[in-house]
Short mmCIF file of C-alpha atoms in Angstrom, two decimals:
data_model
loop_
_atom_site.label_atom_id
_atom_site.label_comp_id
_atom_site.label_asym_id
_atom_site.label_seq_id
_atom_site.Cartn_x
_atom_site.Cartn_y
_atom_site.Cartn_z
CA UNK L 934 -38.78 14.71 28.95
CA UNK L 935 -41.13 17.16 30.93
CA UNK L 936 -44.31 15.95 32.59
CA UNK L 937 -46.75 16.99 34.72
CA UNK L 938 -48.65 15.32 37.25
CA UNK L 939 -52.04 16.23 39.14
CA UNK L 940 -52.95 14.36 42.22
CA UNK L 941 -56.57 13.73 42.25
CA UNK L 942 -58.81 14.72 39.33
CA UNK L 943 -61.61 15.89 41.28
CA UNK L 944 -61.25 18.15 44.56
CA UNK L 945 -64.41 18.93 46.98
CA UNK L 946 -64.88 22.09 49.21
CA UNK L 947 -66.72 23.83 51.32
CA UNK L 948 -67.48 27.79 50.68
CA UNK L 949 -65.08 29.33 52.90
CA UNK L 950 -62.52 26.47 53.25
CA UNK L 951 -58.99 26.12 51.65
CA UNK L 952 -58.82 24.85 48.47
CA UNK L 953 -55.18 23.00 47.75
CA UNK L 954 -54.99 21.85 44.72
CA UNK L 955 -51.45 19.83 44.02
CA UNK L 956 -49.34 19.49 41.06
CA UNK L 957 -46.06 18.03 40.61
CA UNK L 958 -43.60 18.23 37.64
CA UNK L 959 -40.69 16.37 35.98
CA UNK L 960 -38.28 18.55 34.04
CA UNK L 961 -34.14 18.40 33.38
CA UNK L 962 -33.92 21.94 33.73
CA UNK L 963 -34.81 24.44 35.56
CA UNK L 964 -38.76 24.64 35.01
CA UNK L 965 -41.12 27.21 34.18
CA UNK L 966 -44.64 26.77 35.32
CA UNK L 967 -48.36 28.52 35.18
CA UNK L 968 -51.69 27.66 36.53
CA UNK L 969 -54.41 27.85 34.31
CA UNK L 970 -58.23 27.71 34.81
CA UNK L 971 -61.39 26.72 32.91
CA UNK L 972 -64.61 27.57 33.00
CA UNK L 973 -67.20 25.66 31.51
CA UNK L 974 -67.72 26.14 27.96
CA UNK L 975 -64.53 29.22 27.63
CA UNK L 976 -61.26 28.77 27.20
CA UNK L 977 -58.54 28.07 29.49
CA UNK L 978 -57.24 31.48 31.54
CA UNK L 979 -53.60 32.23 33.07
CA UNK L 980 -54.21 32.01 37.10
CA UNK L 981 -50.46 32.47 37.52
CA UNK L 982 -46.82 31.59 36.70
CA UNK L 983 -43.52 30.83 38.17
CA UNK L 984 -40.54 31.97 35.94
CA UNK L 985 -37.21 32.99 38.15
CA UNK L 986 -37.22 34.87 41.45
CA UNK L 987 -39.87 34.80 44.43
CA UNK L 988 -41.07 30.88 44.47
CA UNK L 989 -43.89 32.44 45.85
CA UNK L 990 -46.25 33.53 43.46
CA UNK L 991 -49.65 35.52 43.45
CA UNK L 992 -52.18 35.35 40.68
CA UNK L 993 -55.66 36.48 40.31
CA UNK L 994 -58.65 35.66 42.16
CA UNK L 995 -56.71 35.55 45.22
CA UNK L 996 -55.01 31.87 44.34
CA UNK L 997 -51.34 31.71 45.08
CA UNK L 998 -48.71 29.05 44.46
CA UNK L 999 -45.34 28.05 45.50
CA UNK L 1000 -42.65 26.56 43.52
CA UNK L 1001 -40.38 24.02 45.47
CA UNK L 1002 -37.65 22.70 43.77
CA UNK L 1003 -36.41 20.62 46.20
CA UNK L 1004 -40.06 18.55 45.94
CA UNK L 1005 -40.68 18.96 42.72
CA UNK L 1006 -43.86 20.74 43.70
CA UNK L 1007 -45.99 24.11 42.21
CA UNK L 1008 -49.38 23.52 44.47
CA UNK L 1009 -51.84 25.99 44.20
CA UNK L 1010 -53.66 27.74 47.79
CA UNK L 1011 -56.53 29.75 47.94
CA UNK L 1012 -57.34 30.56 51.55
CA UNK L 1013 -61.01 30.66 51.46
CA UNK L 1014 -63.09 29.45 48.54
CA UNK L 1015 -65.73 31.10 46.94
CA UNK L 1016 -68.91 29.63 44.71
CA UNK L 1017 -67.15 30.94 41.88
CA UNK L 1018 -64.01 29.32 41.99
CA UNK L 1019 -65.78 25.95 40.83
CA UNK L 1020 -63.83 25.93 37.82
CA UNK L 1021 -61.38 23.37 36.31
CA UNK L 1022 -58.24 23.80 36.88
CA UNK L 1023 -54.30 22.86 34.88
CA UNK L 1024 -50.92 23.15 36.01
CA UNK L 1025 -48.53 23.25 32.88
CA UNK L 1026 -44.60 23.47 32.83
CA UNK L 1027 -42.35 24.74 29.67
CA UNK L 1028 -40.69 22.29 27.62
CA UNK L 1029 -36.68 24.48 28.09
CA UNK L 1030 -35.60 26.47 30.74
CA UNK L 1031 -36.06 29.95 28.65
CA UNK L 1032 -39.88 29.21 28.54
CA UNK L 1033 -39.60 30.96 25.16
CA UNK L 1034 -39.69 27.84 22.78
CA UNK L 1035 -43.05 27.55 23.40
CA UNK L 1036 -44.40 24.30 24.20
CA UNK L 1037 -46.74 23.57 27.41
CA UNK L 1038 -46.82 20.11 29.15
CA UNK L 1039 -50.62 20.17 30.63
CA UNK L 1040 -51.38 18.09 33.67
CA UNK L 1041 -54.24 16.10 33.16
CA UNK L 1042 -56.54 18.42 35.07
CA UNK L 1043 -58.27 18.97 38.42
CA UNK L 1044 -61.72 19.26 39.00
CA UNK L 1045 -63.07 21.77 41.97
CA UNK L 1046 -66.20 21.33 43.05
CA UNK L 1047 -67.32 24.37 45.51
CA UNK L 1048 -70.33 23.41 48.10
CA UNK L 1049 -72.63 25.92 49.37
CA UNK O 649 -57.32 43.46 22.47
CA UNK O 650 -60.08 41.14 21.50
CA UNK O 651 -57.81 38.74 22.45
CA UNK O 652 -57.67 35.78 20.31
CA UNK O 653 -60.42 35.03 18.14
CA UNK O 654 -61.94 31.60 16.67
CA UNK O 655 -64.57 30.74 14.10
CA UNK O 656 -67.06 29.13 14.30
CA UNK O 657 -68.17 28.47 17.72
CA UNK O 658 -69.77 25.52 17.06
CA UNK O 659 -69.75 22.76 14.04
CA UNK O 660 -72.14 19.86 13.31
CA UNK O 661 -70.53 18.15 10.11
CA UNK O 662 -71.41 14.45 8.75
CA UNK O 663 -68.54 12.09 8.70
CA UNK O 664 -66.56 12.58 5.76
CA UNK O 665 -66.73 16.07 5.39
CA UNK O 666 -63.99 18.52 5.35
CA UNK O 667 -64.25 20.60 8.50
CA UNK O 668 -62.05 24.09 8.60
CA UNK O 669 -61.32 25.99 11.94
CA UNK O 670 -59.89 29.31 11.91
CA UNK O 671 -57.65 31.64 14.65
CA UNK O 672 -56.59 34.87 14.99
CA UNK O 673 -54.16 35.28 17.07
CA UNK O 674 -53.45 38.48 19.42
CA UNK O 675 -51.30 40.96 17.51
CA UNK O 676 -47.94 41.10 17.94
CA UNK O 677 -47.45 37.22 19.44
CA UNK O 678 -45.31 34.91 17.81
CA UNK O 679 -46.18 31.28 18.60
CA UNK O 680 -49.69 29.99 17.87
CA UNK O 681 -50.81 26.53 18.82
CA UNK O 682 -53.68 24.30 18.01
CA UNK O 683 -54.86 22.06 20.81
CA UNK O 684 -58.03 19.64 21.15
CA UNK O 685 -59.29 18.72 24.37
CA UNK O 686 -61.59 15.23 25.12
CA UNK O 687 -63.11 13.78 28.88
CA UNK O 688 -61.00 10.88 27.20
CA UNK O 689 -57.88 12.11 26.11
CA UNK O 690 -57.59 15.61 27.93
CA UNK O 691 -55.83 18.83 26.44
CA UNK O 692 -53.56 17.95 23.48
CA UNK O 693 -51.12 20.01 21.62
CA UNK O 694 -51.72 19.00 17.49
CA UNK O 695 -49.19 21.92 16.13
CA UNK O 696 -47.04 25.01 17.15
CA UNK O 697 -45.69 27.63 14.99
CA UNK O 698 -43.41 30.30 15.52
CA UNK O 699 -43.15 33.48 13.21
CA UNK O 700 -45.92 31.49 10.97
CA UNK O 701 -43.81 28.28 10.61
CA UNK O 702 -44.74 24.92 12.09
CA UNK O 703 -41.92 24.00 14.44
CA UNK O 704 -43.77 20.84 15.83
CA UNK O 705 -46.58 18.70 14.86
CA UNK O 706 -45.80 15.80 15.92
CA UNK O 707 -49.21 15.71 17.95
CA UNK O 708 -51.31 15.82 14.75
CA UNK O 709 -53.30 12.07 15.08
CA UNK O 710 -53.13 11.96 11.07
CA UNK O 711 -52.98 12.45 7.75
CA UNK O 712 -56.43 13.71 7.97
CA UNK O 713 -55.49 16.58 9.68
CA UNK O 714 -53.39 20.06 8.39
CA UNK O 715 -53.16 23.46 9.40
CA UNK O 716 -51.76 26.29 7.97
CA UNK O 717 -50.51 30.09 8.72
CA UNK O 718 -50.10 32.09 5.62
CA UNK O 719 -49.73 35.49 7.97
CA UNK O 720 -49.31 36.38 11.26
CA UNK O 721 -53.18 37.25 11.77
CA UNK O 722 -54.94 34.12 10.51
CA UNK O 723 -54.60 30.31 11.07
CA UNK O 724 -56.36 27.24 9.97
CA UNK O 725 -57.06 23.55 10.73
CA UNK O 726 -58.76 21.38 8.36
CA UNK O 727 -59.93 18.03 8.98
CA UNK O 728 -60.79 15.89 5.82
CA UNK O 729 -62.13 13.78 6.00
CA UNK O 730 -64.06 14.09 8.94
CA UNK O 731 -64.85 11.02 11.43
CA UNK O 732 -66.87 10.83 14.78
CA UNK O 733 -64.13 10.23 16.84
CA UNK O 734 -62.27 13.73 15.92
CA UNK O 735 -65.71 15.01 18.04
CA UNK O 736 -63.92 17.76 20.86
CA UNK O 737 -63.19 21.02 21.50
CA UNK O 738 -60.69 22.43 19.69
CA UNK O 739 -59.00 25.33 20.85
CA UNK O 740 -56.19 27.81 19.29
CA UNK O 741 -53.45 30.11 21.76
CA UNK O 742 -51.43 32.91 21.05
CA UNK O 743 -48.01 33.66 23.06
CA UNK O 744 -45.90 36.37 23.70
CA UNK O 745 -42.53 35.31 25.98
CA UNK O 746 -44.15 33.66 28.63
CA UNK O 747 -47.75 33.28 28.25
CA UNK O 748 -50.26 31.80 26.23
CA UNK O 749 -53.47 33.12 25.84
CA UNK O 750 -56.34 30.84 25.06
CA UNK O 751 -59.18 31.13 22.33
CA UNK O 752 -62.96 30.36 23.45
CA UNK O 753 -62.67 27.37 21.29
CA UNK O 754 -64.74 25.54 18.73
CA UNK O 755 -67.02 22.67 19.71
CA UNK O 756 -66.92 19.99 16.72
CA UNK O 757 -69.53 17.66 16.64
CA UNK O 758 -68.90 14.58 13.77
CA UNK O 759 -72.02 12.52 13.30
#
């Protein structure tokens, strides 16, 4: 079975600073996984996605992650943070290899927390 | 695209009343999926369907709960009868291939 697993609930930063947010998966085949972010009181919104190809991949608001098969790994980067990244945020993998059956494991959620 | 659309916003309901949620999905998608998301419990998946038939709902915590899709345009999730501790934010997505696209959500309040 698929899982998803993200280290440390709550992540603090500085305006300006890197935000790394980390997210590691379990999966039998080969995975398919997105980023997704909440803002309070809306719905959750596709940041990005890994499918096949480039394991490096770009998504909006200048957040980027890399998919690394050989740790098990899909962190998500943004080089400098901005006030309005404070957001939470999921990382999600596919239940089969296609993607198209449908069903996202969640993570359990991170927390980022933007200081002035 | 309005993108996908749910109803109401926000419920206040007694316990032991029937509650009814409703989604639209985004034209053209194929899978819908009703989730509900807790500070306890975090986001869970209650029910998928694909071309308006429930493949999975294994995650639906009782009998208490059912949804429905008699079209591609319109869903529904009923809770009867109601209790405090179905209290969350429940929130419908649409897919196409890859992607699901998330509903504002409605906030369910069960006193």
């Amino acid at each position: 079975a698929q899982s998803v697993t993200q280290l440390g609930s709550h992540v603090s930063v500085s305006e300006g600073a890197l935000v790394l947010l980390r997210c590691n998966y379990s999966s039998s085949v080969p995975p398919y996984l997105f980023w997704y972010v909440q803002y309070p009181n809306q719905g959750l919104q596709l940041l990005l996605k890994y499918t096949t190809g480039a394991t490096l991949v770009k998504g909006i608001n200048g957040f980027e992650a890399e998919f690394k098969k050989s740790e098990t790994s899909f962190h998500l980067t943004k080089p400098s943070a901005h006030m309005s990244d404070a957001a939470e945020y999921f990382c999600a993998v596919s239940e089969e290899a296609s993607g198209n059956t449908g069903k996202l494991i969640f993570g359990q959620g991170t927390t980022l927390q933007v200081k002035p | 695209d309005a993108g996908v659309i749910q109803s109401p916003r926000h419920e206040v309901t007694e316990m032991g009343q029937e509650v009814t949620l409703r989604c639209k999905p985004i034209s053209g998608h194929d899978y819908l999926f009703w989730y509900r998301q807790t500070m306890m419990r975090g986001l869970e998946l209650l029910i998928y369907f694909n071309n308006n038939v429930p493949i999975d709902d294994s995650g639906m915590p009782e009998d208490r709960f059912s949804a429905k899709m008699p079209n591609a345009s319109f869903s529904t999730l009923k809770i009867q009868p109601s209790e405090p501790r179905d209290s969350a934010v429940y929130f419908c997505a649409s897919k196409h291939y890859h992607e699901q696209y998330f509903g504002p959500g409605t906030r369910l309040t069960v006193t």
